[in-house]
mmCIF file of C-alpha atoms in Angstrom:
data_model
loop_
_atom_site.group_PDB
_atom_site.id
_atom_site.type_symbol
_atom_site.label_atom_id
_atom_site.label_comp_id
_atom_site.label_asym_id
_atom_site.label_seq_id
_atom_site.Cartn_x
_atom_site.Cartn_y
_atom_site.Cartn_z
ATOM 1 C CA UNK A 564 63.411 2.613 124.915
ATOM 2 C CA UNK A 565 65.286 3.769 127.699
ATOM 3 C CA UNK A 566 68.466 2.166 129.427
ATOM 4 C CA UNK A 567 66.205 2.044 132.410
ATOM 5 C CA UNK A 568 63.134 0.648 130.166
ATOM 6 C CA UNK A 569 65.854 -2.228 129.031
ATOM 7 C CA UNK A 570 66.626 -3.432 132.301
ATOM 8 C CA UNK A 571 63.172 -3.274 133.510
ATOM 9 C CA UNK A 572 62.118 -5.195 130.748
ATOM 10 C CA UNK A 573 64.487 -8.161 132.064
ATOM 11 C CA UNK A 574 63.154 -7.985 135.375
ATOM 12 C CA UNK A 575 60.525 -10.330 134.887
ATOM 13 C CA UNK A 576 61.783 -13.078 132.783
ATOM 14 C CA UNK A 577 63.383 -16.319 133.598
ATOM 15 C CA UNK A 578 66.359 -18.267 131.827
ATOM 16 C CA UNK A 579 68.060 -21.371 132.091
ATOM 17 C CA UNK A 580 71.231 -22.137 133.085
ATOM 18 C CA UNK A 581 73.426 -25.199 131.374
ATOM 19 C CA UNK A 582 72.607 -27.079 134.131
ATOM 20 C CA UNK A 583 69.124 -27.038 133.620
ATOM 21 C CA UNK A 584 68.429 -24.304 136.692
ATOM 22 C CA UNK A 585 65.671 -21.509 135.719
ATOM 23 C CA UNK A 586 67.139 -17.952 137.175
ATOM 24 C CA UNK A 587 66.377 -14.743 136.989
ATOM 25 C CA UNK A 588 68.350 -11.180 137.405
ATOM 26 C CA UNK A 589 68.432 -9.620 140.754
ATOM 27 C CA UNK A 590 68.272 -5.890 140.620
ATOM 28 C CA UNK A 591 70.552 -3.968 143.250
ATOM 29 C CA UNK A 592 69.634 -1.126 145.477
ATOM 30 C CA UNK A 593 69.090 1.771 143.769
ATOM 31 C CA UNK A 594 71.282 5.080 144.501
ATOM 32 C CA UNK A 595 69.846 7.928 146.571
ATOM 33 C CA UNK A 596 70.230 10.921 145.475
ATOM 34 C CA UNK A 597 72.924 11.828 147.617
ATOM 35 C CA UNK A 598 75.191 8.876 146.500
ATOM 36 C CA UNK A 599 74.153 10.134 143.211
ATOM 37 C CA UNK A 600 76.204 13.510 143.869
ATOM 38 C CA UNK A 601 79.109 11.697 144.969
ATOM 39 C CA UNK A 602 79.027 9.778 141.931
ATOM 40 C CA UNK A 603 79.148 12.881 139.757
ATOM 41 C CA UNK A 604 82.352 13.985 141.301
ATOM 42 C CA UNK A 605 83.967 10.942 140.365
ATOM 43 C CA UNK A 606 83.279 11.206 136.699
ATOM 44 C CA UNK A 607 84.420 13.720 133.856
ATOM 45 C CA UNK A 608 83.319 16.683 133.863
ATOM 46 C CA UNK A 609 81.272 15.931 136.775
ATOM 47 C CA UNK A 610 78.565 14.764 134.244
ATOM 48 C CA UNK A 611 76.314 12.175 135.085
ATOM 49 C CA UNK A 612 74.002 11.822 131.585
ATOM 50 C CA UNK A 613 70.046 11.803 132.566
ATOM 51 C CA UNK A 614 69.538 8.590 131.335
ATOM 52 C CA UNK A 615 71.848 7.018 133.693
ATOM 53 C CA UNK A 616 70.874 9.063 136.291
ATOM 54 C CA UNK A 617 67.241 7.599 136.174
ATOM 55 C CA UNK A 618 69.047 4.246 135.882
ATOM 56 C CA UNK A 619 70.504 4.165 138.929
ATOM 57 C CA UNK A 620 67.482 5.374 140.585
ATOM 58 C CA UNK A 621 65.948 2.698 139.787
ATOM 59 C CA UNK A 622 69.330 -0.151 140.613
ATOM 60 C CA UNK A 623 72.814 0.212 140.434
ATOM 61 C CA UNK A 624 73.703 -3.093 138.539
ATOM 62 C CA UNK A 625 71.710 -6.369 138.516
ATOM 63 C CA UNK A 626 72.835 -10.094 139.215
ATOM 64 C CA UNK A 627 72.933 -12.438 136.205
ATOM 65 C CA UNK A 628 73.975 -15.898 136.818
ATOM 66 C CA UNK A 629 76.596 -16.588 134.256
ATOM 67 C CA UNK A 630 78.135 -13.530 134.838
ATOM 68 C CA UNK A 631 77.339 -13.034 137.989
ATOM 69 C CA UNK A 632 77.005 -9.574 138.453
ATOM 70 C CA UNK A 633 76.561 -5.932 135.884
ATOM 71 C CA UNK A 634 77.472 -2.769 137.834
ATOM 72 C CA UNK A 635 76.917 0.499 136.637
ATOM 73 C CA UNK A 636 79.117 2.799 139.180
ATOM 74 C CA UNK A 637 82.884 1.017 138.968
ATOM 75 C CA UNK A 638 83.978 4.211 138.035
ATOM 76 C CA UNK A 639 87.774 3.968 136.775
ATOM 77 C CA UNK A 640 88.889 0.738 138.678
ATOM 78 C CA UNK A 641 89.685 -0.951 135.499
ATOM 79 C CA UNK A 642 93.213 0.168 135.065
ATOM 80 C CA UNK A 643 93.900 0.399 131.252
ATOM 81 C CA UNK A 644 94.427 4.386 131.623
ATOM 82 C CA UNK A 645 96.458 4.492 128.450
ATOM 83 C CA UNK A 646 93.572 2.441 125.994
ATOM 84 C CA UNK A 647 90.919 3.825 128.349
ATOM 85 C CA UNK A 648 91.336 6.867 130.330
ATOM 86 C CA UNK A 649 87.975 7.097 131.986
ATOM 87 C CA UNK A 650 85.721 3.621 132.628
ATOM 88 C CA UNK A 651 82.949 2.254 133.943
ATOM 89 C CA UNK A 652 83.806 -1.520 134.771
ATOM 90 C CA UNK A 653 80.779 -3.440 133.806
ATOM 91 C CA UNK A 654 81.171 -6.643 133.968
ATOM 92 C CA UNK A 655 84.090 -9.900 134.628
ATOM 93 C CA UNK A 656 83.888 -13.021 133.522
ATOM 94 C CA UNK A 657 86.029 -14.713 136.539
ATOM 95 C CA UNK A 658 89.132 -15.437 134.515
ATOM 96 C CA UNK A 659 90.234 -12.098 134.009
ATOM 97 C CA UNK A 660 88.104 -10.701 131.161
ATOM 98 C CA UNK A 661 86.145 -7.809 131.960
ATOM 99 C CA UNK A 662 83.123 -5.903 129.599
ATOM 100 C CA UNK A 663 83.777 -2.120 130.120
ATOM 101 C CA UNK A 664 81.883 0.639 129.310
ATOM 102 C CA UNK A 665 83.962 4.199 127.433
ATOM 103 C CA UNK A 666 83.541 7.484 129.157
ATOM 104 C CA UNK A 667 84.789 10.540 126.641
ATOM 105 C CA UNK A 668 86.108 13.588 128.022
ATOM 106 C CA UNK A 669 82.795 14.981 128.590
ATOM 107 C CA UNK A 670 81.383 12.492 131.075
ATOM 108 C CA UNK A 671 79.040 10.920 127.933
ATOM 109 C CA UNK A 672 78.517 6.986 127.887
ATOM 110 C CA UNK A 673 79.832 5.319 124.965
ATOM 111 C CA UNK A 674 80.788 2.265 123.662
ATOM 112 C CA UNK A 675 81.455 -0.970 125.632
ATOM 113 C CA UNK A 676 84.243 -3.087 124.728
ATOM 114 C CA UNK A 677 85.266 -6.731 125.922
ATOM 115 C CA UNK A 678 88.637 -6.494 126.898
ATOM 116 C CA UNK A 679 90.493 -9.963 126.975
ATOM 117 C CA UNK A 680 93.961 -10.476 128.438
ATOM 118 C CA UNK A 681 94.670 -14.612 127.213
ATOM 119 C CA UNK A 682 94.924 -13.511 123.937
ATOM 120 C CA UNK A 683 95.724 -9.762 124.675
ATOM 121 C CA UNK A 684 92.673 -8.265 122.492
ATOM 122 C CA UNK A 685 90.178 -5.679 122.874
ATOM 123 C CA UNK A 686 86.623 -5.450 120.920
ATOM 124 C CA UNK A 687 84.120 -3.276 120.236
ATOM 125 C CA UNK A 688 81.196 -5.301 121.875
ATOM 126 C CA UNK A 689 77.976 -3.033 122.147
ATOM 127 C CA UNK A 690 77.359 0.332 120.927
ATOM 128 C CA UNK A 691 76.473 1.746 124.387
ATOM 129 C CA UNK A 692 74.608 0.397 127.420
ATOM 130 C CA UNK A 693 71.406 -0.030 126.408
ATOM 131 C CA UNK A 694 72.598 -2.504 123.561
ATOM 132 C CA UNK A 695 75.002 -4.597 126.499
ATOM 133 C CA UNK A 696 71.765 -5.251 128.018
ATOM 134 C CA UNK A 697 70.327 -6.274 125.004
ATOM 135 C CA UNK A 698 72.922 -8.764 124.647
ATOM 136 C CA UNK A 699 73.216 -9.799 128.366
ATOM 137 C CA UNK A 700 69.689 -10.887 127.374
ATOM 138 C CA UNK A 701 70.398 -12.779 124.022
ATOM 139 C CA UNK A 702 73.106 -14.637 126.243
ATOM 140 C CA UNK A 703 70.438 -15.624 128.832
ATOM 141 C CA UNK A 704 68.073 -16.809 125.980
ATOM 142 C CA UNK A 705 70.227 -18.203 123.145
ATOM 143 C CA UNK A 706 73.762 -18.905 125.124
ATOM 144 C CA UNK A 707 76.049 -20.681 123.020
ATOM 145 C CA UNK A 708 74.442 -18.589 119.786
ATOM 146 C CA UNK A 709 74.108 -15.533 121.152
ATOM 147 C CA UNK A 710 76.549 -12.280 120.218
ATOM 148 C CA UNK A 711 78.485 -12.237 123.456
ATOM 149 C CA UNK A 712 79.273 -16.130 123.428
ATOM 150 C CA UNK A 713 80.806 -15.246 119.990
ATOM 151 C CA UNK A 714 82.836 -12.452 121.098
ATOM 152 C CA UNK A 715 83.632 -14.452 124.165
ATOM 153 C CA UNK A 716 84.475 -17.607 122.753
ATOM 154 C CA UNK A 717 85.439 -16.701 119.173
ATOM 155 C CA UNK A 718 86.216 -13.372 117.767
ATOM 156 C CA UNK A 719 88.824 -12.836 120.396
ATOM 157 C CA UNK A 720 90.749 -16.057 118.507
ATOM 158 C CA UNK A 721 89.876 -14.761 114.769
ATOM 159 C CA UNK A 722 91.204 -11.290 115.958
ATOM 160 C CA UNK A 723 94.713 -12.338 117.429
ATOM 161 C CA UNK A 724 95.165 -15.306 114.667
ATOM 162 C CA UNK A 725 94.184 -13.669 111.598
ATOM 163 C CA UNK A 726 92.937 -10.133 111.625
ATOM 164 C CA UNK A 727 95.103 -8.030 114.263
ATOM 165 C CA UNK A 728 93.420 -4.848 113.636
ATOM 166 C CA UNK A 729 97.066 -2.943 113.602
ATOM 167 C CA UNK A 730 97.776 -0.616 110.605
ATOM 168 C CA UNK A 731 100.921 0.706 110.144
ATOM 169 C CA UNK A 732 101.657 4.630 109.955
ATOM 170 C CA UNK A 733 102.291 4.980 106.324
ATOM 171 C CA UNK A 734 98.540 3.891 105.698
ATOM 172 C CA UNK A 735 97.134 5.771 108.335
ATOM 173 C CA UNK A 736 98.626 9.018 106.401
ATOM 174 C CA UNK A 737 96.661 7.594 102.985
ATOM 175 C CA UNK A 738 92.988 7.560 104.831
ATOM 176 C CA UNK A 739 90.614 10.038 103.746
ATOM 177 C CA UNK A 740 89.895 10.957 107.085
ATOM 178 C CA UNK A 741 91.418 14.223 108.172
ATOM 179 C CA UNK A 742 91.280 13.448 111.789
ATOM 180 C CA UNK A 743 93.518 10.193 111.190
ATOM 181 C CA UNK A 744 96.126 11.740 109.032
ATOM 182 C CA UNK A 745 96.710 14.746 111.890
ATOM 183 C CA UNK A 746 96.662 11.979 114.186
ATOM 184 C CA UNK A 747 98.766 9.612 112.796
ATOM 185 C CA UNK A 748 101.435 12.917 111.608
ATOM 186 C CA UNK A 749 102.062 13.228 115.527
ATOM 187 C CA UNK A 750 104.353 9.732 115.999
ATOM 188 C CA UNK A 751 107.151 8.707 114.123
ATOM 189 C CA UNK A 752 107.428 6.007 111.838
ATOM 190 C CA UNK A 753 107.500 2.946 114.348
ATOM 191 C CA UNK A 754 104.496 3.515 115.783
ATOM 192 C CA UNK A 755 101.487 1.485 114.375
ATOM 193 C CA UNK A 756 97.650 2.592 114.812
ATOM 194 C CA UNK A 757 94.508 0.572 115.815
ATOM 195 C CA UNK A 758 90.922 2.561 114.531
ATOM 196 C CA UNK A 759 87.847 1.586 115.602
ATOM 197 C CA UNK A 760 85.905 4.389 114.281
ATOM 198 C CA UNK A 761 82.703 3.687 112.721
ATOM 199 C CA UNK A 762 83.543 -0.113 112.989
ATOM 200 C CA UNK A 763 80.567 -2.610 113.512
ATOM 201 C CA UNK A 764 80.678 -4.689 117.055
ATOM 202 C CA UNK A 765 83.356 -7.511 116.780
ATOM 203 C CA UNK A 766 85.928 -5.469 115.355
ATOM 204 C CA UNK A 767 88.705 -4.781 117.619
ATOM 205 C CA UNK A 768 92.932 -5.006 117.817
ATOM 206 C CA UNK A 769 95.283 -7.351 119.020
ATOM 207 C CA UNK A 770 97.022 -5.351 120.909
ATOM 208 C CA UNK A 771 99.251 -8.354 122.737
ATOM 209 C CA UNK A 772 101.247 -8.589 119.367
ATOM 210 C CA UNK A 773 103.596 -5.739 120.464
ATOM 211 C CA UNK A 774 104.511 -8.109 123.179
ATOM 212 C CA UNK A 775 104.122 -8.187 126.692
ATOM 213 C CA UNK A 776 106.381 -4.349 127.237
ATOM 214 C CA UNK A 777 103.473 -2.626 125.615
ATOM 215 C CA UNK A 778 104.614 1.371 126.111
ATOM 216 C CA UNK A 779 104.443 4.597 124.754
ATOM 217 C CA UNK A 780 100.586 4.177 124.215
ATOM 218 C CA UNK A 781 98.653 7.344 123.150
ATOM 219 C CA UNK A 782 94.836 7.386 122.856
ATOM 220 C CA UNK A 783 93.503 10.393 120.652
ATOM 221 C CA UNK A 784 91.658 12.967 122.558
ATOM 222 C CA UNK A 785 87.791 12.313 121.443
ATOM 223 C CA UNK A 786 88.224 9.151 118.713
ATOM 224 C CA UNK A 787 88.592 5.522 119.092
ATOM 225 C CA UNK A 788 92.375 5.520 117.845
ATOM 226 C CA UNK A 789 94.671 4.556 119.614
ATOM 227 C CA UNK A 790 99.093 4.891 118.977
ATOM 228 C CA UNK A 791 101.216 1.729 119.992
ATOM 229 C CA UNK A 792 104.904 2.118 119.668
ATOM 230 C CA UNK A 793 106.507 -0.278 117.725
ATOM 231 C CA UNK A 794 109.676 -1.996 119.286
ATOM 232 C CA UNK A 795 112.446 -2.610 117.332
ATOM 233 C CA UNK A 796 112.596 -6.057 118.888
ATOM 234 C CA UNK A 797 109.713 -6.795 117.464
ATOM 235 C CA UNK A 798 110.432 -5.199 113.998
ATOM 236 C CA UNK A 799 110.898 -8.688 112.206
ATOM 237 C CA UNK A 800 107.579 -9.872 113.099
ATOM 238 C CA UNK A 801 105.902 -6.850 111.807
ATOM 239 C CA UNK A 802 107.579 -7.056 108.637
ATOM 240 C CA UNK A 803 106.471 -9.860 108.003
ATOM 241 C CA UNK A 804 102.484 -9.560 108.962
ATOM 242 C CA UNK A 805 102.297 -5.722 106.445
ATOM 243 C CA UNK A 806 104.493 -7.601 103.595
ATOM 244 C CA UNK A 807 101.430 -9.407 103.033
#
């Protein structure tokens, strides 16, 4: 099934909202073909991949009641250049919280990742568009129990309180990756690394625990790893959390 085929197959159902309302999506104009060609020039490489391209074709974002609205041309409005150099801003939640999707290098759509500022985390939330959809529509249906009421309402809290997702330079080296270990050999020893390669959705990093002067960030060039540098004013805190 394509991204288009996902959407479409939303089109026709009905949900209901916590006050008891039924609602349903509401597609937006599609793109012409000459918006279309504008749009390339705004993304990597000028690449806009066919799939999307026949996505937009058919709308360019839909209205979903909780949310309010999905949008699939934002193109790098998100800010975040450092974690995220090229975006497409799916999604807010009103309070500050936005769902956005990962552009590599190439212009290719990748992951999408809820990106919460109260606690400062990010998570890996779907493994591309298609699968956002998918859970835009377990949210309609199943709400409270569905997978992005979980990473909305929960795994933001388990990540900042007890998981962090921030491993320190000296264990990056010890991976088995080769990638990670050249990576890693490119900052000194105060930097810490988060790695979200190959990690299942919900996994993410606290990022907010090197404080609120968060510098010195470096992304690696094709891989989700990212380089924070470690303040020394923070230094007694992060003894601490890798002495245990």
């Amino acid at each position: 099934m394509t991204v288009k085929e996902q959407l479409q197959s939303l089109s026709s159902k009905s949900y209901i909202a916590e006050d008891g309302e039924s609602y349903q999506i509401e597609l937006q104009p599609p793109y012409t073909d000459e918006e279309i060609e504008k749009l390339k020039n705004q993304l990597p490489n000028n690449n806009l991949p066919e799939e999307i391209h026949q996505l937009l074709l058919y709308a360019r974002g839909f209205k979903f009641g909780p949310l309010e609205k999905i949008t699939f041309d934002t193109v790098n409005t998100f800010g975040f250049e450092d974690f995220f150099p090229n975006t497409i801003q799916l999604a807010g939640d009103g309070f500050g919280n936005f769902w956005i999707l990962d552009l590599d290098e190439n212009g290719e759509w990748g992951h999408v990742f809820y990106v919460c500022h109260d606690p400062a985390v990010v998570i890996k939330h779907s493994e591309n568009l298609k699968e956002f959809i998918l859970h835009i529509d377990e949210f309609g249906e199943k709400g409270k129990q569905s997978h992005l009421d979980q990473v909305h309402e929960k795994s933001v809290f388990d990540i900042w309180e007890r998981n962090y997702g921030l491993i320190p330079r000296e264990a990056m080296l010890q991976s088995h990756d080769e990638d990670i270990i050249r990576f890693a050999t490119l900052f000194p020893e105060n930097y810490l690394f988060a790695d979200l390669q190959n990690k299942s959705n919900n996994s993410g990093f606290a990022w907010g625990k090197l404080g609120s002067d968060v510098s010195h960030i470096k992304r690696h060039e094709s891989k989700l790893i990212w380089a924070f540098e470690k303040l020394n004013k923070k230094k007694g805190f992060f003894e601490r959390l890798f002495s245990k």
